[in-house]
Amino acid sequence: MAQQSVRIVMNGVTGRMGYRQHLLRSILAIRDEGGVELPDGSRLQVEPVIVGRNADKLAELAERHGIAEWTVDVDEALADETAPIYFDALVTSERKKSLLKAIAAGKAIYTEKPIAETVGEGVEIARAADAAGILNGVVHDKLYLPGLLKLRRLVDAGYFGRILSVRGEFGYWVFEGDLIPAQRPSWNYRAEDGGGMVLDMYCHWNYVLENILGKVEKVTTRAVTHIPKRWDEKGEAYEATADDAAYGIFELEGGIVAQINSSWAVRVNRDELVEFQVDGTEGSAVAGLFGCKVQSRVRTPKPVWNPDLPTDQVFRDQWSEVPDNQEFANGFRAQWEEFLLDWHAGRPHRHDLWSGVRGLQLVDAALESSREGRTVSIEETA
């Protein structure tokens, strides 16, 4: 069967996430393996057009990976009618402007999150896309990773019985940048540049909770800046104006209570950088991005609290690993393939810009909760 192809304008792929996950491990991997297989057995090939501000970086990327087209002129790229899809991985503070330009140009939109800095901006973007009648999608990569796919499978199978609670731990130590260079960009720690733990990660927590366990109805959060001084990519000291940790309680539909700690100032003592423990009347599970362990009701041990004697139980050994039972692709690539299939079929993508708006509503509610020291209903930010 004849092969079809689609040209994709990719903006922001010189950055860490845009390059590693979206360009290298998704679009170029799809290209190098012959494209996405379509329902009729033919394939949809992808051709990236990379866009950015640094011509030298773009030229080097293009030469290294055999990319035919690159440009520093985003307006020129958006005016090209032969490239119908626009992808955005810019810093958050630049996203609204670029997305609205792409929508005005009639492009299908696929974007990283958060989709904007505020709920109002997010609503403006989503409404513009609806009015233009274009396909749009937001990256929800964690839903496509093995650990959370297994967790969703357990929920769908009724494994937990009545779900009671969720405990989430996310984070790692991001070096300050003086003795050891920081492993995250400095803008992440400046509120004026769109940085902050709540803005960055609560969009993730919203779609994880909403799609696996239930819609978030209320939130109580304490957002803090533990490390007030950091050093940037040039070795220059700067004031960290954004929160680098957030401690949240999320009340979900159905009476489920979730607690999630998020921190870039914590040292890791867990199997993965993020883990969620779900407890139910019939069983529990601990899921990371890759692994998932379970303990059923009938296999639950009976610990006894005795502060006078050390415990003789190795609690982690009392859990069983959920088998893979299938091959799992890179989560970013898996969603890219779903988006491309939706584009080819002319149908909506299930994780659209309005899902990005709901993530921003949780962000706003959490920040309001932290400022005012109270529980905030999500409806208050709608």
PDB file of N, CA and C in Angstrom, residues 336-377:
ATOM      1  N   TRP A 336       1.979  10.237  21.094  1.00  0.00           N
ATOM      2  CA  TRP A 336       2.172  10.819  19.757  1.00  0.00           C
ATOM      3  C   TRP A 336       1.489   9.947  18.699  1.00  0.00           C
ATOM      4  N   GLU A 337       1.669   8.642  18.789  1.00  0.00           N
ATOM      5  CA  GLU A 337       1.066   7.758  17.795  1.00  0.00           C
ATOM      6  C   GLU A 337      -0.462   7.829  17.850  1.00  0.00           C
ATOM      7  N   GLU A 338      -1.016   7.906  19.073  1.00  0.00           N
ATOM      8  CA  GLU A 338      -2.467   8.035  19.196  1.00  0.00           C
ATOM      9  C   GLU A 338      -2.944   9.347  18.582  1.00  0.00           C
ATOM     10  N   PHE A 339      -2.218  10.426  18.854  1.00  0.00           N
ATOM     11  CA  PHE A 339      -2.598  11.730  18.298  1.00  0.00           C
ATOM     12  C   PHE A 339      -2.546  11.709  16.773  1.00  0.00           C
ATOM     13  N   LEU A 340      -1.498  11.117  16.214  1.00  0.00           N
ATOM     14  CA  LEU A 340      -1.365  11.060  14.756  1.00  0.00           C
ATOM     15  C   LEU A 340      -2.472  10.221  14.126  1.00  0.00           C
ATOM     16  N   LEU A 341      -2.846   9.134  14.777  1.00  0.00           N
ATOM     17  CA  LEU A 341      -3.965   8.328  14.277  1.00  0.00           C
ATOM     18  C   LEU A 341      -5.273   9.110  14.332  1.00  0.00           C
ATOM     19  N   ASP A 342      -5.461   9.896  15.397  1.00  0.00           N
ATOM     20  CA  ASP A 342      -6.664  10.729  15.494  1.00  0.00           C
ATOM     21  C   ASP A 342      -6.672  11.783  14.388  1.00  0.00           C
ATOM     22  N   TRP A 343      -5.495  12.386  14.149  1.00  0.00           N
ATOM     23  CA  TRP A 343      -5.407  13.393  13.082  1.00  0.00           C
ATOM     24  C   TRP A 343      -5.749  12.769  11.728  1.00  0.00           C
ATOM     25  N   HIS A 344      -5.184  11.618  11.460  1.00  0.00           N
ATOM     26  CA  HIS A 344      -5.428  10.965  10.165  1.00  0.00           C
ATOM     27  C   HIS A 344      -6.901  10.590  10.010  1.00  0.00           C
ATOM     28  N   ALA A 345      -7.532  10.166  11.114  1.00  0.00           N
ATOM     29  CA  ALA A 345      -8.940   9.752  11.052  1.00  0.00           C
ATOM     30  C   ALA A 345      -9.901  10.932  11.132  1.00  0.00           C
ATOM     31  N   GLY A 346      -9.399  12.116  11.450  1.00  0.00           N
ATOM     32  CA  GLY A 346     -10.264  13.286  11.569  1.00  0.00           C
ATOM     33  C   GLY A 346     -11.177  13.252  12.767  1.00  0.00           C
ATOM     34  N   ARG A 347     -10.720  12.632  13.870  1.00  0.00           N
ATOM     35  CA  ARG A 347     -11.540  12.541  15.079  1.00  0.00           C
ATOM     36  C   ARG A 347     -10.852  13.295  16.227  1.00  0.00           C
ATOM     37  N   PRO A 348     -11.587  13.684  17.259  1.00  0.00           N
ATOM     38  CA  PRO A 348     -10.997  14.409  18.392  1.00  0.00           C
ATOM     39  C   PRO A 348     -10.007  13.539  19.162  1.00  0.00           C
ATOM     40  N   HIS A 349      -9.028  14.188  19.759  1.00  0.00           N
ATOM     41  CA  HIS A 349      -8.089  13.504  20.651  1.00  0.00           C
ATOM     42  C   HIS A 349      -8.661  13.548  22.056  1.00  0.00           C
ATOM     43  N   ARG A 350      -8.589  12.423  22.772  1.00  0.00           N
ATOM     44  CA  ARG A 350      -9.285  12.349  24.067  1.00  0.00           C
ATOM     45  C   ARG A 350      -8.679  13.281  25.119  1.00  0.00           C
ATOM     46  N   HIS A 351      -7.401  13.631  25.010  1.00  0.00           N
ATOM     47  CA  HIS A 351      -6.773  14.555  25.960  1.00  0.00           C
ATOM     48  C   HIS A 351      -6.592  15.898  25.259  1.00  0.00           C
ATOM     49  N   ASP A 352      -7.661  16.693  25.253  1.00  0.00           N
ATOM     50  CA  ASP A 352      -7.658  17.925  24.479  1.00  0.00           C
ATOM     51  C   ASP A 352      -7.266  19.125  25.337  1.00  0.00           C
ATOM     52  N   LEU A 353      -7.356  20.317  24.753  1.00  0.00           N
ATOM     53  CA  LEU A 353      -6.959  21.533  25.473  1.00  0.00           C
ATOM     54  C   LEU A 353      -7.802  21.776  26.715  1.00  0.00           C
ATOM     55  N   TRP A 354      -9.044  21.309  26.720  1.00  0.00           N
ATOM     56  CA  TRP A 354      -9.872  21.497  27.913  1.00  0.00           C
ATOM     57  C   TRP A 354      -9.374  20.648  29.078  1.00  0.00           C
ATOM     58  N   SER A 355      -8.746  19.514  28.788  1.00  0.00           N
ATOM     59  CA  SER A 355      -8.120  18.763  29.876  1.00  0.00           C
ATOM     60  C   SER A 355      -6.949  19.548  30.448  1.00  0.00           C
ATOM     61  N   GLY A 356      -6.253  20.310  29.572  1.00  0.00           N
ATOM     62  CA  GLY A 356      -5.207  21.199  30.051  1.00  0.00           C
ATOM     63  C   GLY A 356      -5.750  22.330  30.911  1.00  0.00           C
ATOM     64  N   VAL A 357      -6.931  22.826  30.552  1.00  0.00           N
ATOM     65  CA  VAL A 357      -7.584  23.866  31.367  1.00  0.00           C
ATOM     66  C   VAL A 357      -7.911  23.322  32.758  1.00  0.00           C
ATOM     67  N   ARG A 358      -8.408  22.089  32.818  1.00  0.00           N
ATOM     68  CA  ARG A 358      -8.735  21.508  34.126  1.00  0.00           C
ATOM     69  C   ARG A 358      -7.480  21.365  34.993  1.00  0.00           C
ATOM     70  N   GLY A 359      -6.357  21.069  34.366  1.00  0.00           N
ATOM     71  CA  GLY A 359      -5.114  21.037  35.117  1.00  0.00           C
ATOM     72  C   GLY A 359      -4.767  22.396  35.697  1.00  0.00           C
ATOM     73  N   LEU A 360      -4.987  23.441  34.919  1.00  0.00           N
ATOM     74  CA  LEU A 360      -4.724  24.803  35.410  1.00  0.00           C
ATOM     75  C   LEU A 360      -5.700  25.198  36.511  1.00  0.00           C
ATOM     76  N   GLN A 361      -6.932  24.720  36.446  1.00  0.00           N
ATOM     77  CA  GLN A 361      -7.881  24.996  37.519  1.00  0.00           C
ATOM     78  C   GLN A 361      -7.394  24.407  38.839  1.00  0.00           C
ATOM     79  N   LEU A 362      -6.816  23.202  38.770  1.00  0.00           N
ATOM     80  CA  LEU A 362      -6.253  22.614  39.981  1.00  0.00           C
ATOM     81  C   LEU A 362      -5.067  23.423  40.467  1.00  0.00           C
ATOM     82  N   VAL A 363      -4.229  23.889  39.553  1.00  0.00           N
ATOM     83  CA  VAL A 363      -3.083  24.728  39.924  1.00  0.00           C
ATOM     84  C   VAL A 363      -3.560  25.982  40.654  1.00  0.00           C
ATOM     85  N   ASP A 364      -4.529  26.681  40.072  1.00  0.00           N
ATOM     86  CA  ASP A 364      -5.028  27.915  40.688  1.00  0.00           C
ATOM     87  C   ASP A 364      -5.627  27.647  42.062  1.00  0.00           C
ATOM     88  N   ALA A 365      -6.405  26.580  42.164  1.00  0.00           N
ATOM     89  CA  ALA A 365      -7.028  26.253  43.447  1.00  0.00           C
ATOM     90  C   ALA A 365      -5.967  25.923  44.490  1.00  0.00           C
ATOM     91  N   ALA A 366      -4.919  25.200  44.082  1.00  0.00           N
ATOM     92  CA  ALA A 366      -3.856  24.830  45.017  1.00  0.00           C
ATOM     93  C   ALA A 366      -3.084  26.054  45.488  1.00  0.00           C
ATOM     94  N   LEU A 367      -2.779  26.961  44.574  1.00  0.00           N
ATOM     95  CA  LEU A 367      -2.048  28.169  44.962  1.00  0.00           C
ATOM     96  C   LEU A 367      -2.899  29.063  45.864  1.00  0.00           C
ATOM     97  N   GLU A 368      -4.194  29.127  45.579  1.00  0.00           N
ATOM     98  CA  GLU A 368      -5.103  29.883  46.450  1.00  0.00           C
ATOM     99  C   GLU A 368      -5.167  29.242  47.832  1.00  0.00           C
ATOM    100  N   SER A 369      -5.212  27.927  47.867  1.00  0.00           N
ATOM    101  CA  SER A 369      -5.219  27.210  49.143  1.00  0.00           C
ATOM    102  C   SER A 369      -3.972  27.517  49.949  1.00  0.00           C
ATOM    103  N   SER A 370      -2.820  27.535  49.269  1.00  0.00           N
ATOM    104  CA  SER A 370      -1.569  27.804  49.968  1.00  0.00           C
ATOM    105  C   SER A 370      -1.518  29.229  50.502  1.00  0.00           C
ATOM    106  N   ARG A 371      -1.993  30.170  49.699  1.00  0.00           N
ATOM    107  CA  ARG A 371      -1.986  31.584  50.140  1.00  0.00           C
ATOM    108  C   ARG A 371      -2.911  31.812  51.321  1.00  0.00           C
ATOM    109  N   GLU A 372      -4.102  31.204  51.264  1.00  0.00           N
ATOM    110  CA  GLU A 372      -5.147  31.521  52.242  1.00  0.00           C
ATOM    111  C   GLU A 372      -5.243  30.510  53.373  1.00  0.00           C
ATOM    112  N   GLY A 373      -4.513  29.410  53.258  1.00  0.00           N
ATOM    113  CA  GLY A 373      -4.526  28.419  54.330  1.00  0.00           C
ATOM    114  C   GLY A 373      -5.858  27.736  54.515  1.00  0.00           C
ATOM    115  N   ARG A 374      -6.518  27.389  53.399  1.00  0.00           N
ATOM    116  CA  ARG A 374      -7.822  26.733  53.484  1.00  0.00           C
ATOM    117  C   ARG A 374      -7.998  25.757  52.331  1.00  0.00           C
ATOM    118  N   THR A 375      -9.008  24.902  52.468  1.00  0.00           N
ATOM    119  CA  THR A 375      -9.373  23.994  51.397  1.00  0.00           C
ATOM    120  C   THR A 375     -10.157  24.771  50.344  1.00  0.00           C
ATOM    121  N   VAL A 376      -9.828  24.544  49.066  1.00  0.00           N
ATOM    122  CA  VAL A 376     -10.472  25.266  47.976  1.00  0.00           C
ATOM    123  C   VAL A 376     -11.170  24.280  47.051  1.00  0.00           C
ATOM    124  N   SER A 377     -12.424  24.574  46.735  1.00  0.00           N
ATOM    125  CA  SER A 377     -13.179  23.778  45.772  1.00  0.00           C
ATOM    126  C   SER A 377     -12.747  24.158  44.363  1.00  0.00           C
TER     127      SER A 377
END
